[in-house]
XYZ file of C-alpha atoms in Angstrom:
782
model
C -19.575 -27.147 -3.383
C -16.482 -26.292 -1.330
C -15.637 -23.272 -3.515
C -19.273 -22.167 -3.447
C -19.309 -22.209 0.341
C -15.955 -20.403 0.416
C -17.241 -17.639 -1.845
C -20.354 -17.285 0.263
C -18.240 -17.031 3.403
C -16.055 -14.362 1.792
C -19.074 -12.362 0.730
C -20.543 -12.669 4.211
C -17.293 -11.482 5.792
C -17.060 -8.526 3.422
C -20.672 -7.636 4.138
C -20.057 -7.773 7.894
C -16.979 -5.588 7.506
C -18.927 -3.005 5.493
C -21.661 -2.941 8.139
C -19.130 -2.530 10.946
C -17.319 0.314 9.178
C -20.629 1.950 8.307
C -21.614 1.837 11.991
C -18.296 3.350 13.079
C -18.477 6.079 10.425
C -21.475 7.726 12.104
C -19.265 9.015 14.906
C -16.497 10.525 12.775
C -17.928 11.345 9.366
C -21.538 12.513 9.529
C -21.585 14.643 12.687
C -21.276 18.038 11.022
C -23.828 17.228 8.334
C -26.300 15.752 10.817
C -26.613 18.811 13.045
C -27.440 21.204 10.187
C -31.233 21.035 10.867
C -30.582 23.087 13.993
C -30.033 26.282 12.017
C -30.893 25.853 8.309
C -34.455 27.217 8.349
C -33.559 29.919 10.877
C -30.807 31.223 8.597
C -32.827 30.797 5.401
C -35.737 32.951 6.585
C -33.531 35.868 7.502
C -33.668 39.334 6.002
C -36.204 40.051 3.278
C -37.500 36.477 3.127
C -39.228 36.997 6.496
C -41.895 38.973 4.617
C -42.799 35.953 2.441
C -44.439 33.744 5.042
C -46.645 31.589 2.841
C -47.039 27.858 2.478
C -45.610 27.930 -1.050
C -42.510 29.743 0.216
C -41.976 27.153 2.966
C -42.490 24.324 0.491
C -40.107 25.987 -1.964
C -37.409 26.301 0.703
C -37.770 22.613 1.541
C -37.660 21.672 -2.141
C -34.406 23.625 -2.476
C -32.971 21.837 0.565
C -34.014 18.431 -0.761
C -32.532 18.899 -4.229
C -29.386 20.535 -2.866
C -28.672 17.537 -0.645
C -29.567 15.161 -3.457
C -27.433 16.743 -6.168
C -24.429 17.973 -4.205
C -24.162 15.522 -1.311
C -25.632 12.356 -2.831
C -24.693 12.590 -6.506
C -21.532 14.694 -6.496
C -19.809 13.263 -3.441
C -21.244 9.763 -3.101
C -20.964 8.962 -6.804
C -17.975 10.939 -8.067
C -15.761 12.469 -5.386
C -15.545 9.378 -3.168
C -14.176 7.517 -6.179
C -11.231 9.952 -6.387
C -9.446 8.408 -3.406
C -5.689 8.265 -3.015
C -5.000 4.682 -1.959
C -8.134 4.840 0.173
C -7.450 8.354 1.530
C -9.579 11.413 0.823
C -9.430 15.161 1.277
C -8.080 18.161 -0.572
C -4.467 16.990 -0.354
C -5.398 13.545 -1.629
C -6.626 15.139 -4.861
C -3.485 17.260 -5.110
C -1.212 14.270 -4.462
C -2.979 12.282 -7.192
C -2.405 15.107 -9.652
C 1.254 15.437 -8.639
C 1.874 11.739 -9.232
C 0.050 11.373 -12.525
C 1.247 14.692 -13.936
C 4.279 16.869 -13.297
C 2.413 19.428 -11.192
C 4.411 19.072 -7.995
C 6.511 21.907 -6.600
C 7.931 19.677 -3.874
C 11.736 19.610 -3.741
C 14.070 16.578 -3.656
C 11.744 14.287 -5.606
C 13.489 11.317 -7.222
C 12.706 8.792 -9.922
C 13.131 6.082 -7.275
C 9.999 7.386 -5.530
C 7.899 6.178 -8.436
C 8.982 2.610 -7.712
C 7.128 2.567 -4.370
C 4.436 -0.087 -4.573
C 1.637 2.326 -3.591
C 2.817 5.241 -5.735
C 0.418 4.775 -8.620
C -2.079 2.310 -7.165
C -4.953 1.620 -9.507
C -3.575 4.081 -12.052
C -0.455 1.985 -12.679
C -1.762 0.523 -15.911
C -2.490 3.907 -17.461
C 0.428 6.041 -16.325
C 2.392 5.431 -19.539
C -0.320 6.863 -21.783
C 0.806 9.803 -23.943
C 0.253 13.245 -22.447
C -2.481 15.462 -23.791
C -1.741 18.967 -25.055
C -3.577 20.492 -22.080
C -1.609 18.391 -19.609
C 1.713 19.260 -21.257
C 0.804 22.944 -21.193
C 0.271 22.906 -17.418
C 3.385 20.814 -16.801
C 5.591 23.282 -18.686
C 4.069 26.396 -17.158
C 5.348 27.115 -13.659
C 2.624 29.708 -13.096
C -0.014 27.037 -13.680
C 1.609 24.819 -11.056
C 1.752 27.731 -8.633
C -1.896 28.592 -9.303
C -2.875 24.974 -8.646
C -0.944 24.982 -5.363
C -2.559 28.269 -4.284
C -5.989 26.801 -5.094
C -5.189 23.817 -2.852
C -3.886 26.100 -0.103
C -7.085 28.153 -0.263
C -9.047 24.935 0.211
C -6.758 23.986 3.083
C -7.277 27.343 4.771
C -11.029 26.797 4.457
C -10.693 23.456 6.262
C -8.901 25.191 9.148
C -11.504 27.976 9.118
C -14.245 25.351 9.293
C -12.385 23.880 12.263
C -12.749 27.261 13.969
C -16.394 27.875 13.071
C -17.893 24.389 13.465
C -17.529 24.127 17.252
C -18.885 27.666 17.606
C -22.000 27.139 15.462
C -22.621 23.547 16.622
C -22.425 24.069 20.373
C -24.170 27.455 20.279
C -27.042 26.154 18.136
C -27.472 23.036 20.255
C -28.191 25.042 23.419
C -30.259 27.772 21.750
C -33.297 25.815 22.880
C -32.640 27.000 26.429
C -33.595 30.524 25.373
C -36.892 29.341 23.885
C -37.937 27.091 26.779
C -36.378 28.753 29.826
C -35.965 32.241 31.244
C -32.203 32.265 30.708
C -30.788 35.323 28.998
C -28.982 34.933 25.705
C -25.720 36.185 27.237
C -25.917 33.414 29.831
C -26.388 30.804 27.114
C -23.323 32.181 25.308
C -21.255 31.781 28.476
C -22.470 28.178 28.824
C -21.431 27.552 25.226
C -17.982 29.034 25.920
C -17.561 26.812 28.986
C -18.411 23.727 26.925
C -15.987 24.803 24.191
C -13.150 25.318 26.671
C -13.746 21.863 28.111
C -13.794 20.377 24.601
C -10.414 21.843 23.642
C -8.741 21.290 27.022
C -9.461 17.557 26.838
C -8.029 17.171 23.322
C -4.576 16.187 24.573
C -6.012 13.125 26.316
C -7.273 11.653 23.070
C -10.676 10.156 22.370
C -9.790 6.473 22.580
C -11.750 5.970 25.811
C -14.960 7.603 24.601
C -14.777 7.112 20.830
C -16.974 4.014 21.070
C -19.813 6.317 22.216
C -19.642 8.578 19.161
C -21.468 6.264 16.764
C -24.386 5.445 19.132
C -24.840 9.143 19.937
C -25.052 10.132 16.265
C -27.331 7.220 15.377
C -29.703 8.093 18.221
C -29.585 11.725 17.147
C -30.449 10.906 13.524
C -33.265 8.562 14.529
C -34.587 11.167 16.984
C -34.764 13.988 14.437
C -36.269 11.640 11.849
C -38.955 10.610 14.352
C -39.694 14.247 15.169
C -39.911 14.947 11.446
C -42.424 12.154 10.851
C -44.484 13.367 13.825
C -44.605 16.912 12.397
C -45.555 15.674 8.939
C -48.462 13.640 10.281
C -49.560 16.272 12.806
C -49.245 19.533 10.912
C -49.270 19.123 7.124
C -49.162 15.696 5.434
C -49.269 17.321 1.995
C -45.715 18.573 2.431
C -44.544 15.610 0.367
C -45.633 17.563 -2.724
C -42.669 19.870 -2.153
C -40.345 17.095 -3.351
C -41.260 18.285 -6.840
C -38.799 20.855 -8.275
C -41.843 22.815 -9.420
C -41.928 24.448 -5.990
C -38.402 25.793 -6.585
C -39.771 27.704 -9.556
C -42.663 28.970 -7.438
C -40.232 29.977 -4.684
C -38.091 32.199 -6.914
C -41.135 33.521 -8.771
C -42.665 34.787 -5.528
C -39.551 35.886 -3.665
C -37.253 37.234 -6.412
C -33.998 38.703 -5.112
C -34.924 37.856 -1.525
C -35.123 34.200 -2.528
C -31.698 34.305 -4.167
C -30.188 35.906 -1.065
C -31.740 33.147 1.068
C -29.560 30.567 -0.702
C -26.852 31.564 1.759
C -28.975 29.792 4.381
C -30.085 26.895 2.134
C -26.499 25.841 1.448
C -26.031 25.153 5.175
C -27.870 21.860 4.641
C -24.746 20.422 2.952
C -22.153 21.762 5.383
C -20.079 18.840 6.526
C -20.297 16.986 3.221
C -16.650 17.720 2.482
C -15.766 16.128 5.833
C -17.202 12.863 4.511
C -14.540 12.817 1.807
C -11.791 14.072 4.114
C -12.338 11.215 6.591
C -12.486 8.549 3.900
C -9.181 7.026 5.009
C -10.685 5.775 8.265
C -13.309 3.747 6.410
C -14.175 2.647 2.876
C -16.200 4.311 0.146
C -18.681 1.428 0.210
C -19.325 1.704 3.933
C -19.760 5.490 3.762
C -22.142 5.239 0.823
C -24.161 2.598 2.646
C -24.410 4.658 5.839
C -25.318 7.831 3.988
C -27.884 6.366 1.604
C -29.591 4.067 4.117
C -29.598 6.202 7.280
C -28.253 9.751 7.035
C -29.955 10.872 3.836
C -33.489 9.621 4.661
C -33.284 10.878 8.261
C -32.247 14.363 7.161
C -34.931 14.495 4.456
C -37.613 13.484 6.971
C -36.402 16.094 9.466
C -36.331 18.942 6.940
C -39.715 17.861 5.600
C -41.126 17.759 9.136
C -39.838 21.246 9.929
C -41.389 22.528 6.704
C -44.737 20.961 7.672
C -44.535 22.591 11.110
C -43.533 26.023 9.737
C -46.279 25.987 7.135
C -48.756 26.250 10.026
C -46.561 28.165 12.522
C -44.814 31.030 10.731
C -44.063 32.851 13.976
C -41.771 30.009 15.090
C -39.173 30.648 12.351
C -36.384 31.948 14.677
C -36.547 28.770 16.817
C -38.199 26.367 14.388
C -36.246 23.243 15.336
C -36.864 23.293 19.081
C -40.412 24.606 18.752
C -41.294 21.702 16.479
C -40.331 19.153 19.154
C -43.251 17.823 21.246
C -42.982 19.010 24.850
C -42.466 15.546 26.430
C -39.401 14.975 24.213
C -37.861 18.445 24.386
C -35.268 17.818 27.102
C -34.098 14.419 25.784
C -33.690 15.898 22.287
C -31.872 18.932 23.720
C -29.409 16.663 25.511
C -28.948 14.609 22.353
C -28.335 17.821 20.390
C -25.619 18.939 22.814
C -23.916 15.534 22.684
C -24.164 15.422 18.883
C -22.674 18.921 18.663
C -19.733 17.859 20.830
C -19.149 14.752 18.693
C -19.349 16.792 15.474
C -16.932 19.381 16.882
C -14.527 16.661 17.968
C -14.488 15.161 14.473
C -13.837 18.549 12.849
C -11.033 19.394 15.276
C -9.407 16.062 14.454
C -9.776 16.865 10.730
C -8.090 20.238 11.376
C -5.127 18.527 13.030
C -4.935 16.090 10.133
C -4.936 18.765 7.406
C -2.293 20.810 9.241
C -0.130 17.705 9.524
C -0.486 17.070 5.797
C 0.349 20.723 5.073
C 3.474 20.456 7.198
C 4.502 17.174 5.571
C 4.273 18.715 2.101
C 6.253 21.796 3.139
C 3.346 24.222 3.382
C 3.090 24.853 7.122
C 5.530 25.901 9.859
C 6.982 23.190 12.068
C 4.552 22.199 14.824
C 4.648 19.478 17.426
C 2.661 16.416 16.369
C 1.689 14.038 19.158
C 0.576 10.480 18.602
C 0.333 8.049 21.490
C 0.270 4.272 21.009
C -2.925 3.876 23.036
C -4.849 6.272 20.785
C -7.053 5.138 17.936
C -5.326 4.622 14.596
C -4.371 7.857 12.871
C -5.371 10.143 15.732
C -2.945 12.991 16.370
C -2.823 16.081 18.564
C -1.108 19.383 17.726
C -0.887 21.630 20.817
C -0.238 24.891 18.964
C -3.174 24.430 16.603
C -5.451 23.309 19.430
C -4.940 26.491 21.446
C -5.047 28.805 18.422
C -8.308 27.250 17.225
C -9.752 27.429 20.754
C -8.973 31.149 21.086
C -10.416 31.894 17.656
C -13.539 29.824 18.351
C -14.198 31.570 21.655
C -13.611 34.943 20.016
C -16.126 34.184 17.263
C -18.696 32.863 19.758
C -18.465 35.865 22.077
C -18.159 38.508 19.366
C -21.088 37.426 17.180
C -23.374 35.800 19.797
C -26.087 35.521 17.119
C -25.671 32.036 15.633
C -27.007 33.198 12.271
C -23.977 35.392 11.681
C -21.667 32.492 12.549
C -23.716 30.259 10.250
C -23.285 32.645 7.311
C -19.512 32.625 7.793
C -19.614 28.855 8.145
C -21.641 28.462 4.952
C -19.232 30.624 2.944
C -16.264 28.527 4.109
C -17.976 25.223 3.276
C -19.145 26.400 -0.140
C -15.686 27.726 -1.012
C -14.155 24.380 -0.083
C -16.756 22.540 -2.165
C -16.047 24.909 -5.060
C -12.302 24.149 -4.849
C -13.062 20.415 -4.958
C -15.281 20.954 -7.988
C -12.404 22.656 -9.822
C -9.940 19.885 -8.935
C -12.219 17.020 -9.949
C -12.119 17.752 -13.734
C -8.317 17.483 -13.557
C -8.688 14.143 -11.786
C -11.151 12.920 -14.399
C -8.857 13.881 -17.269
C -5.336 13.241 -15.908
C -5.850 10.441 -13.370
C -8.867 8.559 -14.702
C -7.787 9.284 -18.293
C -11.309 10.129 -19.413
C -12.061 12.389 -22.317
C -11.937 16.076 -21.546
C -15.633 16.252 -22.453
C -16.490 14.494 -19.175
C -14.431 17.050 -17.255
C -16.248 19.906 -18.956
C -19.658 18.354 -18.272
C -18.772 17.834 -14.597
C -17.713 21.416 -14.006
C -20.577 22.844 -16.050
C -23.212 20.929 -14.107
C -21.926 21.050 -10.535
C -19.901 24.223 -10.960
C -22.931 26.178 -12.178
C -25.054 25.056 -9.233
C -22.343 25.863 -6.714
C -21.555 29.181 -8.364
C -25.125 30.320 -7.679
C -24.820 29.297 -4.028
C -21.335 30.809 -3.790
C -22.544 34.158 -5.124
C -25.359 34.174 -2.583
C -22.886 33.315 0.197
C -20.706 36.256 -0.841
C -23.685 38.527 -0.313
C -23.567 37.492 3.366
C -20.071 38.930 3.869
C -21.364 42.016 5.740
C -23.501 39.760 7.970
C -20.669 37.554 9.227
C -19.016 36.171 6.115
C -16.134 38.630 6.508
C -14.705 36.512 9.310
C -14.288 33.641 6.837
C -12.396 35.894 4.430
C -10.201 37.177 7.245
C -9.344 33.752 8.666
C -8.831 32.109 5.277
C -6.585 34.947 4.100
C -4.555 34.651 7.299
C -4.028 30.887 6.988
C -3.437 31.035 3.226
C -0.699 33.631 3.721
C 0.961 31.483 6.393
C 0.954 28.356 4.242
C 2.148 30.049 1.061
C 4.826 32.156 2.776
C 6.230 29.051 4.450
C 6.174 27.112 1.178
C 7.824 29.983 -0.696
C 10.553 30.488 1.899
C 11.243 26.766 2.322
C 11.468 26.222 -1.420
C 13.827 29.168 -1.877
C 15.992 27.879 0.983
C 16.129 24.422 -0.604
C 17.142 25.885 -3.961
C 19.856 27.852 -2.174
C 21.098 24.641 -0.510
C 21.083 22.884 -3.840
C 23.021 25.694 -5.492
C 25.643 25.809 -2.723
C 26.162 22.077 -2.305
C 29.768 20.995 -2.531
C 30.945 18.888 -5.512
C 31.545 15.340 -4.411
C 34.883 15.101 -6.217
C 36.352 17.969 -4.217
C 35.410 16.210 -0.969
C 36.643 12.778 -1.947
C 39.893 14.118 -3.346
C 40.973 14.746 0.247
C 41.401 11.002 0.810
C 39.832 8.515 3.247
C 40.452 10.808 6.221
C 39.031 13.818 4.340
C 42.063 15.713 5.600
C 40.684 15.836 9.132
C 41.048 14.029 12.435
C 38.706 11.058 12.709
C 37.240 10.444 16.160
C 35.236 7.381 17.273
C 31.536 7.709 16.742
C 28.865 8.206 14.123
C 27.861 11.584 12.736
C 24.355 11.943 11.323
C 24.208 15.018 9.105
C 20.631 16.093 8.441
C 20.015 17.725 5.100
C 17.099 18.331 2.760
C 19.234 17.350 -0.219
C 18.742 13.887 -1.655
C 22.077 14.047 -3.488
C 25.400 15.801 -3.066
C 27.166 17.093 0.052
C 25.425 19.979 1.862
C 27.319 23.139 2.639
C 26.623 22.451 6.331
C 29.188 19.638 6.304
C 32.006 21.680 4.807
C 31.131 24.654 7.018
C 31.502 22.390 10.058
C 34.879 21.080 8.885
C 36.101 24.605 8.168
C 35.505 25.651 11.764
C 36.454 22.340 13.418
C 38.661 20.045 11.291
C 37.597 16.827 13.034
C 34.718 14.479 12.469
C 33.373 11.053 13.316
C 34.691 7.846 11.814
C 31.330 7.015 10.212
C 29.402 9.720 8.357
C 25.757 9.353 7.352
C 23.928 12.016 5.360
C 20.284 11.720 6.412
C 17.491 13.173 4.302
C 13.936 12.982 5.652
C 11.484 13.757 2.904
C 7.801 13.404 2.088
C 6.546 11.527 -0.941
C 3.130 12.588 -2.329
C 1.373 9.408 -1.256
C -0.552 8.826 1.993
C 1.624 6.078 3.428
C 4.972 4.546 2.512
C 5.225 0.829 3.412
C 7.733 0.254 6.184
C 9.811 -2.100 4.036
C 10.214 0.601 1.370
C 10.920 3.535 3.659
C 14.726 3.486 3.772
C 16.938 4.223 0.773
C 20.579 3.509 1.608
C 23.582 4.277 -0.572
C 27.335 4.701 -0.335
C 29.307 7.894 -0.883
C 32.809 7.327 -2.196
C 34.937 4.209 -1.737
C 34.243 1.759 1.061
C 37.219 2.926 3.102
C 35.623 6.352 3.522
C 32.751 4.937 5.646
C 30.350 7.519 4.243
C 26.721 6.644 3.573
C 23.548 8.317 2.436
C 20.193 7.487 4.037
C 16.962 8.830 2.559
C 13.953 8.234 4.773
C 10.707 8.494 2.842
C 7.340 9.069 4.478
C 3.831 9.709 3.199
C 1.890 12.863 3.927
C -0.279 10.985 6.453
C 2.473 8.921 8.084
C 2.901 9.596 11.799
C 6.094 8.934 13.731
C 5.088 7.046 16.845
C 6.645 7.960 20.154
C 9.333 5.498 21.115
C 10.566 4.711 17.600
C 14.269 3.919 17.909
C 15.679 5.622 14.862
C 19.345 4.939 15.638
C 18.844 1.179 15.826
C 16.811 1.077 12.623
C 19.407 3.173 10.827
C 22.313 0.947 11.889
C 20.407 -2.204 10.963
C 19.490 -0.713 7.578
C 23.086 0.279 6.777
C 24.259 -3.180 7.827
C 21.675 -4.726 5.540
C 22.855 -2.488 2.707
C 26.457 -3.589 3.257
C 25.332 -7.201 2.994
C 23.214 -6.575 -0.094
C 26.094 -4.769 -1.730
C 28.472 -7.653 -1.048
C 25.937 -10.089 -2.493
C 25.633 -7.928 -5.592
C 21.918 -7.081 -5.151
C 22.127 -3.293 -5.056
C 24.236 -0.248 -4.607
C 27.687 0.145 -6.072
C 30.259 -2.592 -5.679
C 33.338 -0.748 -6.831
C 35.775 1.348 -4.868
C 35.796 3.902 -7.668
C 32.250 5.034 -7.120
C 31.676 8.632 -6.136
C 28.013 8.596 -5.169
C 26.741 5.046 -5.338
C 23.288 3.944 -6.343
C 20.618 3.812 -3.662
C 18.992 0.577 -2.584
C 15.684 0.040 -0.803
C 16.613 -1.526 2.505
C 14.687 -2.878 5.472
C 16.463 -4.077 8.593
C 14.665 -7.413 8.439
C 15.036 -8.093 4.733
C 14.695 -11.558 3.257
C 18.478 -11.968 3.234
C 18.645 -11.563 7.001
C 20.864 -8.959 8.554
C 24.272 -9.916 9.821
C 23.856 -7.867 12.962
C 22.102 -9.072 16.074
C 21.236 -6.910 19.046
C 20.965 -7.607 22.731
C 20.379 -5.681 25.917
C 23.489 -6.867 27.703
C 26.357 -4.545 28.463
C 28.988 -7.132 27.504
C 31.740 -6.477 24.997
C 30.968 -7.037 21.352
C 31.790 -10.606 20.431
C 34.978 -10.934 18.467
C 35.789 -7.239 18.712
C 38.303 -6.556 21.420
C 39.496 -3.672 19.258
C 36.051 -2.134 19.565
C 35.941 -1.998 23.325
C 39.439 -0.657 23.755
C 38.796 2.004 21.148
C 35.651 3.183 22.835
C 37.129 3.084 26.311
C 40.425 4.723 25.461
C 38.746 7.495 23.525
C 37.139 8.909 26.637
C 38.657 10.058 29.891
C 37.131 8.863 33.196
C 35.659 12.344 33.681
C 33.845 12.193 30.333
C 32.605 8.685 31.041
C 31.248 9.820 34.418
C 29.538 12.852 32.857
C 27.968 10.679 30.193
C 26.630 8.297 32.844
C 25.108 11.223 34.744
C 23.455 12.540 31.590
C 21.948 9.136 30.848
C 20.589 8.915 34.385
C 18.969 12.328 33.990
C 17.518 11.439 30.596
C 15.836 8.013 30.758
C 14.602 8.436 27.193
C 18.145 8.809 25.906
C 19.267 5.847 27.960
C 16.547 3.732 26.348
C 17.793 4.753 22.941
C 21.259 3.421 23.811
C 20.295 0.262 25.658
C 20.824 -2.047 22.660
C 24.206 -3.540 21.880
C 24.969 -4.644 18.311
C 27.365 -7.367 17.270
C 28.097 -8.995 13.934
C 26.820 -12.555 13.777
C 29.304 -15.388 13.528
C 28.898 -15.819 9.792
C 31.441 -16.506 7.085
C 31.678 -13.586 4.701
C 32.691 -13.831 1.090
C 34.695 -10.640 1.400
C 36.759 -10.030 4.569
C 36.282 -6.271 4.293
C 32.527 -6.723 4.829
C 33.061 -7.974 8.381
C 35.533 -5.189 9.032
C 33.040 -2.606 7.787
C 30.319 -4.035 10.007
C 32.677 -3.874 12.995
C 33.458 -0.241 12.235
C 29.742 0.501 12.031
C 29.064 -1.168 15.378
C 32.024 0.547 17.015
C 30.858 3.938 15.811
C 27.326 3.335 17.061
C 28.483 2.300 20.518
C 31.058 5.050 20.833
C 28.829 8.067 20.156
C 26.026 9.179 17.877
C 25.878 12.882 17.107
C 23.217 14.727 15.135
C 24.437 17.642 13.033
C 21.669 20.048 12.030
C 21.953 23.316 10.158
C 20.841 26.429 12.011
C 20.252 28.948 9.279
C 19.735 32.691 9.280
C 17.626 33.601 6.253
C 17.566 37.001 4.552
C 16.570 38.252 1.126
C 19.235 39.531 -1.216
C 19.858 43.257 -1.117
C 18.775 43.743 -4.716
C 15.454 41.928 -4.151
C 12.189 43.697 -4.785
C 10.311 45.138 -1.826
C 7.639 42.412 -1.752
C 10.231 39.643 -1.620
C 12.147 41.389 1.156
C 8.903 41.814 3.076
C 7.990 38.145 2.669
C 11.428 36.714 3.475
C 12.832 39.174 6.018
C 9.607 39.755 7.931
C 6.956 37.074 7.406
C 9.098 33.982 6.789
C 11.707 34.954 9.386
C 8.959 35.534 11.959
C 7.470 32.093 11.295
C 10.898 30.428 11.531
C 11.649 32.076 14.872
C 8.302 31.167 16.405
C 7.851 27.576 15.204
C 9.356 24.377 16.518
C 13.025 23.778 15.860
C 14.112 20.997 13.479
C 15.619 19.110 16.411
C 12.218 18.855 18.094
C 10.539 17.669 14.907
C 13.245 15.068 14.329
C 13.036 13.881 17.938
C 16.745 14.513 18.536
C 18.075 14.403 22.137
C 19.610 17.735 23.107
C 22.709 16.054 24.519
C 23.536 14.647 21.057
C 22.706 17.761 19.026
C 25.256 19.898 17.176
C 23.995 23.009 15.400
C 25.952 24.501 12.527
C 25.243 28.154 11.799
C 24.568 29.086 8.181
C 23.601 32.280 6.379
C 21.119 32.056 3.517
C 20.595 34.898 1.072
C 17.512 34.072 -0.973
């Protein structure tokens, strides 16, 4: 009886959690899809279809809408695509990351075999990753062009997400206030200016986050869905109860029989009923697949069907109301409340899409496909919320430009529909690879998937292409612009990495110089940032060539992204030793997932010192790394500052001398003149943030060590940390080789160099204080 009650309690808790997540999902997931009724019929009956104003045509249009939502939104996404999650995360990069992990499709540099040992690397596919490769899989893995084509396909999908981020606020806000033209004497130009004012306010407030108003998003969208469903039921009962017959696909046949080419061209408006479906998958990480399916099937889907059915019933008796069908179908007493709800719903939908744009840009940057941008995350914000200033202002300018230039929402809607259908088409092409390579299903299932859904979407896609002269060209222009940026940055960054790898210095030549490396050792710790996960970067030797002096402790730091959403904190640091112990040279590889966000206030220096100290202890205990003085580049060990062995360093906020280390204090004090000490104090007063980074004092705990040199090494580490921490970053000048072809010189010398000069510097991205930064100039010939 006890176990029965326990199981019932667990099921009840899981059910409550699903209901809570389903409620919260309305505010972030379904906004874009839920506001489509504002403009679907208006855009469908545009052009030649305006001359086919019959009841059968209206019923056929509704039948197309119903079966499009059912097959593409309900079946494709709710049944199949939501199951292709990457450790609970969704989106275009989640599919690409899954493929990169389960097949050798990745073009990311500095990937290591140790990355595959991360607990979340394979997830549910762990049991099947050792299955023999198929001939098709091996063919793609060996062909670099296939990998490049796959990456370009993903980048095209990514550019469509950013384009949707530009177009969604424009179409949503403009369509929501179009009712003012129908019910008031305001001119259309005035309504456009009101829309622009609302859009400016929406983007200006992005930097403040949505944590204070996010709790209102779900109630707004639920009220909106219930309102349009109620209006739909009213129209069905009032105008044409027999509209339910249009649920039969027979009316689709009648529609195309009567309308011909005009009916096919109208599919560019029909497909707008599924815009926003891809956002459901992209925002999967905030919720669960079960909660999203529950919310969609129980609330969103029936409400949308009732609304579209109600509009069809109204239009079947009021053909003249086609340009403003949604607002004209609302009973007069409820017009203003519904208008206000529409404006609020449009703002919520726009907010969700802007957040998705920030998220996809962050993922692009993490995987080396976007220029360096500032990513802001504040502790008080909701989990996962970020803000990117550069993208916010660029998207705002583009959105305002589109709104003012087109003015007619139908032209914006056609561009919007082309972007959404292209993104859906990219997902459809990636899913067969997931089915075959990740789920390990027979290739027959992949073929059936792409034949069924790909054929349907190809028809819609072809119709959307026909709308290019009527607004779709803006989608092509924006997507081409963003695709070029992402691919040029990836190409240039990859070539630069390969150049670094080719020019790295052999370890033996460095270590042959002896413990002092043939230079003057000064107190302090030097953190040398490099993209290389092994070897000594040319930046280090270039520094020593120009200034033959360096810090007593050297740490080569490599920050890299692993193709998984999140890396557990306890598995983030890989620490190893370079050379014998007397050299005091270490390697630290910091691994992060493509959705990991560095929170403001993270004290990297303290975590690094604690991790190295933990590695020294683990090495002495024989648990990892290399335990011989003959090692050149020791093995790497996964280290967390608070490992189960317990670190032998403790930290305090006092300014007292380090216990048991009189040598430490005299070394630090004597190494600086009174003038330098006074200047340092002034700098720390001017930079409170830097002072906070240095407020902790470390000291080895009073513990008996098996090896006396362990305590000495810990003392040296503490002394170096307290003396000075300097960050050495390469400052490269990139140019193509003289014998390069014209296209390469154009890409590297013009496009890539322009992006490098106008993006954030590495020091900003790494959160390095300017007072501690040392830049080493390097020339790269790619």
